[in-house]
């Protein structure tokens, strides 16, 4: 449930007064409230966002379901079903009772998005080996990945120093040698150690915040190499999570005042009020959330479809929209195909495709811009990224303002 703007405290009090067992993130260190830490609580409250997650039985018992009629004076503004979120952005509704929307042919639009994403992944697996090998060879020859070169990162004198970048994903390989000595803060919201056994999170962190000069012949793949890294594990080692785990990570990143919050995750679900409230809370506090538009060749998914979250599409090395990249609500684009970055040991480096890979390009560049001026925070940072983006000859519904550029 999402409280009406400015009614968060009243909403929390109403839950307590109803006799519900409430776990408030403010009672936990750095507001790192995870579901497994909540004990017998029936409600998890995320005060930075102004939202809460309630168990299904408690919601039914108190008549607080997605079908409930809310009065004008209720501190609760909306109640929604909980969804699963994925690193590869397929969609399943988690605990709600609302049936998925269906198209004219009776096929679930959510299922269609999931199938489309799977087809894209299958094509990439079939065609990707030679492309990835070529990309890695090219990167070594250039000394930097094609994505960083396209975003004009190598000439930039900025490092991201003094800027906190939160990456909410599958965690990180905390002992990856490329990050030795870096300032790391981390928390898990999925009942598993932060250590990344999936690789998606480590890859995204590498692009956004990886080193300027990796060892040996490895090309530069990281952007804001001087930033402080906040690792929020909101997706499990299978690459999935729920609204509760994602909101918990967002609340934690906002409470820690991370100037840039990168989310390469989502689902082909409708706009969710809780995500919109989280984006609004971030902007109000001078922070910026950037999120992947999705990989289903369909309309932008959540949370990127919220008006308060910057949606990132993917472009290929020709700077054309990637075939898998979602469209519609798109603010900006980043390199998302054949992206080389860090992955967990022993492999250490790998190439991936997706709007998930485009998003940390934007997050890293955002950190560089944030370093240039203390006034570039929140919505001002959002506008700066769009104003300085490289114009592309494609519809704004596919690439937004264009390709993100470093200062």
Tab-separated table of C-alpha atoms in Angstrom:
chain	number	residue	atom	x	y	z
A	1	UNK	CA	0.000	0.000	0.000
A	2	UNK	CA	1.091	3.546	-0.735
A	3	UNK	CA	0.186	6.379	1.617
A	4	UNK	CA	-1.084	9.688	0.362
A	5	UNK	CA	1.638	12.283	-0.033
A	6	UNK	CA	2.458	13.750	3.371
A	7	UNK	CA	0.317	11.181	5.201
A	8	UNK	CA	2.985	8.571	5.885
A	9	UNK	CA	3.065	8.938	9.668
A	10	UNK	CA	-0.720	8.955	9.829
A	11	UNK	CA	-0.806	5.843	7.691
A	12	UNK	CA	1.632	4.009	9.917
A	13	UNK	CA	-0.339	5.016	13.009
A	14	UNK	CA	-3.547	3.746	11.437
A	15	UNK	CA	-1.940	0.345	10.858
A	16	UNK	CA	-0.730	0.161	14.459
A	17	UNK	CA	-4.142	1.260	15.743
A	18	UNK	CA	-5.729	-1.554	13.752
A	19	UNK	CA	-3.805	-4.038	15.865
A	20	UNK	CA	-1.408	-5.053	13.110
A	21	UNK	CA	2.150	-6.116	13.914
A	22	UNK	CA	4.296	-3.493	12.175
A	23	UNK	CA	8.026	-3.553	11.393
A	24	UNK	CA	9.331	-0.050	10.664
A	25	UNK	CA	12.568	0.291	8.665
A	26	UNK	CA	13.633	3.121	10.975
A	27	UNK	CA	14.103	0.574	13.745
A	28	UNK	CA	16.862	-1.152	11.759
A	29	UNK	CA	20.444	-0.035	11.162
A	30	UNK	CA	20.616	2.193	8.049
A	31	UNK	CA	16.944	1.253	7.505
A	32	UNK	CA	18.076	-2.077	6.065
A	33	UNK	CA	14.821	-3.918	6.743
A	34	UNK	CA	14.625	-7.343	5.106
A	35	UNK	CA	11.604	-9.630	5.192
A	36	UNK	CA	13.450	-12.346	7.118
A	37	UNK	CA	14.357	-9.807	9.829
A	38	UNK	CA	10.745	-8.803	10.450
A	39	UNK	CA	9.842	-11.710	12.735
A	40	UNK	CA	6.073	-11.986	13.204
A	41	UNK	CA	5.364	-8.631	11.600
A	42	UNK	CA	2.340	-8.499	9.317
A	43	UNK	CA	3.347	-5.203	7.761
A	44	UNK	CA	6.732	-3.862	6.602
A	45	UNK	CA	6.854	-0.075	6.550
A	46	UNK	CA	9.246	1.912	4.364
A	47	UNK	CA	8.985	5.475	5.704
A	48	UNK	CA	11.363	7.133	3.232
A	49	UNK	CA	9.009	6.079	0.447
A	50	UNK	CA	5.690	6.349	2.258
A	51	UNK	CA	4.734	2.769	1.426
A	52	UNK	CA	4.168	-0.545	3.179
A	53	UNK	CA	3.855	-4.220	2.285
A	54	UNK	CA	1.237	-6.331	4.102
A	55	UNK	CA	0.889	-10.099	4.218
A	56	UNK	CA	-2.003	-11.579	2.289
A	57	UNK	CA	-3.839	-13.026	5.346
A	58	UNK	CA	-3.565	-9.723	7.240
A	59	UNK	CA	-4.828	-7.782	4.245
A	60	UNK	CA	-7.835	-10.083	3.874
A	61	UNK	CA	-8.589	-9.984	7.606
A	62	UNK	CA	-8.559	-6.176	7.686
A	63	UNK	CA	-10.361	-5.674	4.395
A	64	UNK	CA	-7.316	-4.014	2.801
A	65	UNK	CA	-7.004	-5.598	-0.622
A	66	UNK	CA	-6.530	-4.248	-4.117
A	67	UNK	CA	-10.313	-4.277	-4.469
A	68	UNK	CA	-10.903	-2.157	-1.358
A	69	UNK	CA	-12.669	1.197	-1.656
A	70	UNK	CA	-10.568	3.892	-0.002
A	71	UNK	CA	-12.261	6.926	1.485
A	72	UNK	CA	-11.075	10.442	0.692
A	73	UNK	CA	-9.802	10.942	4.247
A	74	UNK	CA	-7.897	7.659	4.395
A	75	UNK	CA	-4.127	8.075	4.739
A	76	UNK	CA	-3.786	5.148	2.313
A	77	UNK	CA	-3.859	6.326	-1.276
A	78	UNK	CA	-3.719	2.991	-3.077
A	79	UNK	CA	-3.464	-0.750	-2.548
A	80	UNK	CA	-1.897	-2.921	-5.224
A	81	UNK	CA	-0.984	-6.576	-5.734
A	82	UNK	CA	2.653	-7.488	-5.284
A	83	UNK	CA	4.627	-8.507	-8.354
A	84	UNK	CA	7.795	-10.428	-8.968
A	85	UNK	CA	10.713	-8.489	-10.469
A	86	UNK	CA	13.434	-10.015	-12.613
A	87	UNK	CA	16.923	-9.194	-13.757
A	88	UNK	CA	15.862	-10.192	-17.275
A	89	UNK	CA	12.481	-8.549	-16.785
A	90	UNK	CA	9.911	-11.178	-17.443
A	91	UNK	CA	6.718	-10.896	-15.404
A	92	UNK	CA	4.712	-12.904	-12.913
A	93	UNK	CA	2.196	-11.504	-10.433
A	94	UNK	CA	3.250	-12.616	-6.975
A	95	UNK	CA	0.454	-12.409	-4.447
A	96	UNK	CA	-2.273	-10.311	-6.016
A	97	UNK	CA	-5.686	-11.547	-7.039
A	98	UNK	CA	-6.078	-9.345	-10.095
A	99	UNK	CA	-6.005	-11.285	-13.357
A	100	UNK	CA	-3.467	-10.209	-15.979
A	101	UNK	CA	-4.744	-8.092	-18.845
A	102	UNK	CA	-5.469	-10.082	-21.989
A	103	UNK	CA	-5.139	-9.122	-25.610
A	104	UNK	CA	-7.698	-9.623	-28.346
A	105	UNK	CA	-6.482	-13.170	-28.892
A	106	UNK	CA	-6.934	-13.998	-25.211
A	107	UNK	CA	-3.217	-14.282	-24.535
A	108	UNK	CA	-1.999	-12.606	-21.345
A	109	UNK	CA	-0.041	-9.448	-22.140
A	110	UNK	CA	2.194	-10.227	-19.185
A	111	UNK	CA	2.858	-13.716	-20.492
A	112	UNK	CA	3.462	-12.295	-23.958
A	113	UNK	CA	6.124	-10.012	-22.521
A	114	UNK	CA	7.735	-12.910	-20.690
A	115	UNK	CA	7.789	-15.048	-23.833
A	116	UNK	CA	9.204	-12.191	-25.917
A	117	UNK	CA	11.997	-11.710	-23.391
A	118	UNK	CA	12.764	-15.434	-23.489
A	119	UNK	CA	12.883	-15.377	-27.283
A	120	UNK	CA	15.331	-12.479	-27.252
A	121	UNK	CA	17.550	-14.314	-24.774
A	122	UNK	CA	17.417	-17.442	-26.942
A	123	UNK	CA	18.436	-15.486	-30.036
A	124	UNK	CA	21.280	-13.898	-28.119
A	125	UNK	CA	22.501	-17.294	-26.919
A	126	UNK	CA	22.368	-18.653	-30.461
A	127	UNK	CA	23.995	-15.705	-32.190
A	128	UNK	CA	25.938	-14.168	-29.368
A	129	UNK	CA	29.125	-16.204	-29.081
A	130	UNK	CA	30.902	-14.752	-32.102
A	131	UNK	CA	29.520	-11.262	-31.400
A	132	UNK	CA	30.788	-11.376	-27.833
A	133	UNK	CA	34.220	-12.591	-28.875
A	134	UNK	CA	34.429	-9.821	-31.481
A	135	UNK	CA	33.320	-7.218	-28.941
A	136	UNK	CA	35.931	-8.323	-26.427
A	137	UNK	CA	38.693	-8.283	-29.035
A	138	UNK	CA	37.644	-4.818	-30.181
A	139	UNK	CA	37.569	-3.547	-26.611
A	140	UNK	CA	41.082	-4.808	-25.965
A	141	UNK	CA	42.305	-3.106	-29.127
A	142	UNK	CA	40.697	0.199	-28.170
A	143	UNK	CA	41.645	0.004	-24.502
A	144	UNK	CA	38.028	0.716	-23.537
A	145	UNK	CA	34.649	-0.834	-24.216
A	146	UNK	CA	32.639	0.487	-27.137
A	147	UNK	CA	29.961	1.675	-24.727
A	148	UNK	CA	32.295	3.902	-22.731
A	149	UNK	CA	33.762	5.290	-25.945
A	150	UNK	CA	30.287	6.062	-27.313
A	151	UNK	CA	29.400	7.884	-24.092
A	152	UNK	CA	32.624	9.951	-24.230
A	153	UNK	CA	33.775	8.573	-20.887
A	154	UNK	CA	37.548	8.198	-21.535
A	155	UNK	CA	38.176	11.945	-22.135
A	156	UNK	CA	36.268	12.954	-18.991
A	157	UNK	CA	38.329	14.213	-16.067
A	158	UNK	CA	35.603	13.325	-13.572
A	159	UNK	CA	35.768	10.261	-11.344
A	160	UNK	CA	32.513	10.278	-9.385
A	161	UNK	CA	34.421	11.090	-6.184
A	162	UNK	CA	32.133	12.102	-3.343
A	163	UNK	CA	29.081	10.599	-5.016
A	164	UNK	CA	27.197	7.593	-3.651
A	165	UNK	CA	25.946	5.148	-6.287
A	166	UNK	CA	23.496	2.456	-5.200
A	167	UNK	CA	23.015	-0.560	-7.463
A	168	UNK	CA	19.940	-2.609	-6.553
A	169	UNK	CA	20.353	-6.007	-8.159
A	170	UNK	CA	21.616	-9.549	-7.438
A	171	UNK	CA	24.447	-8.342	-5.207
A	172	UNK	CA	28.166	-8.284	-5.960
A	173	UNK	CA	31.273	-10.434	-5.867
A	174	UNK	CA	32.669	-8.573	-2.865
A	175	UNK	CA	36.130	-10.054	-3.332
A	176	UNK	CA	36.459	-9.245	-7.015
A	177	UNK	CA	40.073	-8.051	-7.348
A	178	UNK	CA	39.110	-5.060	-9.509
A	179	UNK	CA	37.322	-3.514	-6.506
A	180	UNK	CA	40.003	-4.025	-3.854
A	181	UNK	CA	40.187	-0.971	-1.621
A	182	UNK	CA	36.933	0.573	-2.862
A	183	UNK	CA	34.422	2.049	-0.421
A	184	UNK	CA	31.605	-0.516	-0.251
A	185	UNK	CA	28.373	-0.509	1.744
A	186	UNK	CA	26.041	-3.443	1.298
A	187	UNK	CA	22.826	-5.020	2.488
A	188	UNK	CA	20.687	-7.963	1.429
A	189	UNK	CA	16.905	-7.909	1.302
A	190	UNK	CA	16.290	-11.432	-0.016
A	191	UNK	CA	17.474	-13.722	2.764
A	192	UNK	CA	20.757	-14.569	1.032
A	193	UNK	CA	24.292	-13.197	1.479
A	194	UNK	CA	25.150	-10.193	-0.672
A	195	UNK	CA	27.747	-12.310	-2.501
A	196	UNK	CA	26.559	-12.498	-6.112
A	197	UNK	CA	26.053	-16.046	-7.389
A	198	UNK	CA	24.090	-14.869	-10.427
A	199	UNK	CA	26.495	-12.319	-12.063
A	200	UNK	CA	23.956	-9.701	-13.158
A	201	UNK	CA	24.621	-7.369	-10.219
A	202	UNK	CA	28.407	-7.599	-10.461
A	203	UNK	CA	28.192	-6.805	-14.177
A	204	UNK	CA	26.019	-3.722	-13.603
A	205	UNK	CA	28.220	-2.451	-10.777
A	206	UNK	CA	31.242	-2.913	-13.010
A	207	UNK	CA	29.841	-0.665	-15.733
A	208	UNK	CA	28.611	2.031	-13.363
A	209	UNK	CA	31.539	2.073	-10.937
A	210	UNK	CA	34.322	-0.211	-12.192
A	211	UNK	CA	38.033	0.670	-12.262
A	212	UNK	CA	39.688	3.116	-14.621
A	213	UNK	CA	42.566	0.736	-15.359
A	214	UNK	CA	41.778	-2.982	-14.921
A	215	UNK	CA	44.752	-5.319	-14.678
A	216	UNK	CA	46.523	-6.865	-17.628
A	217	UNK	CA	45.012	-6.527	-21.083
A	218	UNK	CA	41.461	-6.009	-19.806
A	219	UNK	CA	40.007	-2.812	-21.335
A	220	UNK	CA	38.451	-0.112	-19.230
A	221	UNK	CA	34.805	-1.004	-18.614
A	222	UNK	CA	33.869	1.144	-15.585
A	223	UNK	CA	32.715	4.759	-15.473
A	224	UNK	CA	32.535	6.328	-11.975
A	225	UNK	CA	35.662	4.662	-10.612
A	226	UNK	CA	35.977	7.121	-7.721
A	227	UNK	CA	32.425	6.799	-6.415
A	228	UNK	CA	31.234	5.098	-3.235
A	229	UNK	CA	29.363	1.896	-4.038
A	230	UNK	CA	26.185	0.849	-2.225
A	231	UNK	CA	25.279	-2.740	-3.050
A	232	UNK	CA	21.640	-3.621	-2.412
A	233	UNK	CA	20.771	-7.265	-3.026
A	234	UNK	CA	17.068	-7.065	-3.924
A	235	UNK	CA	17.075	-10.015	-6.347
A	236	UNK	CA	18.037	-13.532	-5.324
A	237	UNK	CA	20.744	-15.647	-6.906
A	238	UNK	CA	18.124	-16.856	-9.385
A	239	UNK	CA	17.683	-13.256	-10.559
A	240	UNK	CA	14.218	-12.714	-9.089
A	241	UNK	CA	12.658	-10.756	-6.254
A	242	UNK	CA	9.362	-9.253	-5.158
A	243	UNK	CA	7.985	-5.761	-4.717
A	244	UNK	CA	8.786	-6.059	-1.009
A	245	UNK	CA	12.496	-6.746	-1.530
A	246	UNK	CA	12.808	-4.071	-4.205
A	247	UNK	CA	11.030	-1.427	-2.107
A	248	UNK	CA	13.190	-2.372	0.882
A	249	UNK	CA	16.320	-1.726	-1.189
A	250	UNK	CA	14.972	1.547	-2.555
A	251	UNK	CA	14.078	2.735	0.947
A	252	UNK	CA	17.608	1.829	2.139
A	253	UNK	CA	19.275	3.672	-0.752
A	254	UNK	CA	17.132	6.765	-0.177
A	255	UNK	CA	17.752	6.675	3.591
A	256	UNK	CA	21.496	6.595	2.858
A	257	UNK	CA	21.072	9.542	0.470
A	258	UNK	CA	22.637	7.846	-2.526
A	259	UNK	CA	22.703	10.512	-5.217
A	260	UNK	CA	22.320	7.917	-7.972
A	261	UNK	CA	20.231	4.743	-7.640
A	262	UNK	CA	20.560	2.244	-10.491
A	263	UNK	CA	17.930	-0.467	-11.027
A	264	UNK	CA	18.457	-2.970	-13.834
A	265	UNK	CA	15.348	-4.936	-12.983
A	266	UNK	CA	11.626	-4.941	-13.492
A	267	UNK	CA	8.587	-6.601	-14.994
A	268	UNK	CA	6.018	-6.032	-17.722
A	269	UNK	CA	3.510	-4.861	-15.130
A	270	UNK	CA	1.486	-1.632	-14.936
A	271	UNK	CA	2.794	1.504	-13.259
A	272	UNK	CA	2.911	0.869	-9.524
A	273	UNK	CA	2.093	3.661	-7.097
A	274	UNK	CA	4.727	2.478	-4.613
A	275	UNK	CA	7.512	2.804	-7.196
A	276	UNK	CA	6.209	6.226	-8.209
A	277	UNK	CA	6.244	7.283	-4.557
A	278	UNK	CA	9.810	5.983	-4.209
A	279	UNK	CA	10.917	7.982	-7.247
A	280	UNK	CA	9.221	11.090	-5.863
A	281	UNK	CA	10.896	10.625	-2.482
A	282	UNK	CA	14.256	10.283	-4.206
A	283	UNK	CA	13.817	13.461	-6.229
A	284	UNK	CA	12.586	15.361	-3.153
A	285	UNK	CA	15.815	14.385	-1.375
A	286	UNK	CA	18.047	15.345	-4.318
A	287	UNK	CA	18.518	11.779	-5.551
A	288	UNK	CA	17.890	10.179	-8.940
A	289	UNK	CA	16.586	6.703	-9.740
A	290	UNK	CA	17.408	5.300	-13.185
A	291	UNK	CA	15.796	2.033	-14.271
A	292	UNK	CA	15.857	-0.333	-17.229
A	293	UNK	CA	12.961	0.061	-19.655
A	294	UNK	CA	12.826	-3.712	-20.177
A	295	UNK	CA	13.746	-6.312	-22.765
A	296	UNK	CA	10.392	-7.562	-24.065
A	297	UNK	CA	10.166	-5.478	-27.278
A	298	UNK	CA	7.008	-4.070	-25.680
A	299	UNK	CA	5.899	-1.017	-23.733
A	300	UNK	CA	8.149	0.090	-20.874
A	301	UNK	CA	7.742	-2.008	-17.731
A	302	UNK	CA	7.842	-1.189	-14.020
A	303	UNK	CA	9.499	0.524	-12.233
A	304	UNK	CA	10.793	2.466	-15.258
A	305	UNK	CA	7.230	3.292	-16.324
A	306	UNK	CA	6.742	5.482	-13.244
A	307	UNK	CA	6.875	9.219	-14.057
A	308	UNK	CA	9.354	9.840	-11.236
A	309	UNK	CA	11.862	7.215	-12.437
A	310	UNK	CA	14.221	7.829	-15.380
A	311	UNK	CA	13.650	5.105	-17.966
A	312	UNK	CA	16.660	3.807	-19.930
A	313	UNK	CA	16.479	2.125	-23.340
A	314	UNK	CA	19.238	0.194	-25.099
A	315	UNK	CA	21.115	0.944	-28.309
A	316	UNK	CA	23.507	-1.250	-30.291
A	317	UNK	CA	27.017	-0.265	-31.354
A	318	UNK	CA	25.496	1.366	-34.498
A	319	UNK	CA	23.512	3.546	-32.046
A	320	UNK	CA	20.264	2.086	-33.354
A	321	UNK	CA	17.628	0.915	-30.830
A	322	UNK	CA	18.252	-2.682	-29.752
A	323	UNK	CA	15.671	-5.146	-31.040
A	324	UNK	CA	14.787	-6.264	-27.516
A	325	UNK	CA	14.542	-2.770	-25.997
A	326	UNK	CA	11.136	-1.685	-24.691
A	327	UNK	CA	9.570	1.532	-25.957
A	328	UNK	CA	7.064	4.214	-24.990
A	329	UNK	CA	8.110	5.978	-21.791
A	330	UNK	CA	11.830	6.372	-22.437
A	331	UNK	CA	13.908	9.300	-21.160
A	332	UNK	CA	17.387	8.390	-22.370
A	333	UNK	CA	19.406	5.574	-23.961
A	334	UNK	CA	22.636	3.781	-23.152
A	335	UNK	CA	24.827	1.095	-24.764
A	336	UNK	CA	23.135	-2.233	-24.103
A	337	UNK	CA	24.451	-4.847	-26.508
A	338	UNK	CA	27.783	-6.674	-26.313
A	339	UNK	CA	28.687	-4.920	-23.065
A	340	UNK	CA	31.862	-6.174	-21.401
A	341	UNK	CA	32.086	-5.767	-17.621
A	342	UNK	CA	32.990	-7.565	-14.415
A	343	UNK	CA	31.398	-10.867	-13.394
A	344	UNK	CA	32.016	-13.051	-10.330
A	345	UNK	CA	35.217	-15.038	-10.005
A	346	UNK	CA	36.741	-17.191	-11.357
A	347	UNK	CA	35.556	-15.854	-14.745
A	348	UNK	CA	36.037	-12.183	-13.723
A	349	UNK	CA	34.836	-10.633	-17.023
A	350	UNK	CA	31.943	-11.276	-19.347
A	351	UNK	CA	29.692	-9.757	-21.986
A	352	UNK	CA	25.934	-9.276	-21.585
A	353	UNK	CA	23.017	-7.701	-23.475
A	354	UNK	CA	19.959	-5.812	-22.266
A	355	UNK	CA	18.519	-2.533	-21.066
A	356	UNK	CA	20.032	-3.807	-17.809
A	357	UNK	CA	23.444	-3.062	-19.316
A	358	UNK	CA	22.360	0.337	-20.688
A	359	UNK	CA	21.132	1.522	-17.283
A	360	UNK	CA	24.501	1.472	-15.433
A	361	UNK	CA	26.016	3.480	-18.301
A	362	UNK	CA	23.509	6.192	-17.427
A	363	UNK	CA	24.080	5.753	-13.691
A	364	UNK	CA	27.857	6.042	-14.071
A	365	UNK	CA	27.603	9.160	-16.233
A	366	UNK	CA	25.096	10.610	-13.767
A	367	UNK	CA	27.676	10.190	-10.988
A	368	UNK	CA	30.274	12.046	-13.074
A	369	UNK	CA	27.835	14.894	-13.696
A	370	UNK	CA	26.869	14.980	-10.004
A	371	UNK	CA	30.530	15.480	-9.139
A	372	UNK	CA	30.735	18.580	-11.334
A	373	UNK	CA	28.293	20.608	-9.221
A	374	UNK	CA	26.428	20.203	-5.946
A	375	UNK	CA	23.436	21.752	-7.706
A	376	UNK	CA	23.144	18.770	-10.034
A	377	UNK	CA	20.963	16.658	-7.822
A	378	UNK	CA	17.579	15.044	-8.280
A	379	UNK	CA	15.547	16.598	-11.071
A	380	UNK	CA	18.381	18.970	-12.015
A	381	UNK	CA	20.582	15.945	-12.653
A	382	UNK	CA	17.779	14.303	-14.646
A	383	UNK	CA	17.510	17.410	-16.861
A	384	UNK	CA	21.290	17.697	-17.295
A	385	UNK	CA	21.535	14.111	-18.525
A	386	UNK	CA	18.833	14.779	-21.104
A	387	UNK	CA	20.158	18.182	-22.153
A	388	UNK	CA	23.636	16.795	-22.815
A	389	UNK	CA	22.568	13.519	-24.450
A	390	UNK	CA	23.745	12.877	-28.009
A	391	UNK	CA	20.823	13.269	-30.392
A	392	UNK	CA	19.958	10.119	-32.309
A	393	UNK	CA	17.846	9.921	-35.502
A	394	UNK	CA	15.237	7.699	-33.884
A	395	UNK	CA	11.866	8.333	-32.205
A	396	UNK	CA	11.930	9.589	-28.635
A	397	UNK	CA	9.741	6.617	-27.752
A	398	UNK	CA	12.743	4.413	-28.543
A	399	UNK	CA	15.744	6.473	-27.366
A	400	UNK	CA	14.362	9.374	-25.347
A	401	UNK	CA	16.595	12.457	-25.495
A	402	UNK	CA	19.387	10.360	-27.024
A	403	UNK	CA	22.583	8.617	-25.957
A	404	UNK	CA	23.881	9.527	-22.492
A	405	UNK	CA	27.173	11.466	-22.486
A	406	UNK	CA	29.816	12.005	-19.796
A	407	UNK	CA	30.814	15.544	-18.785
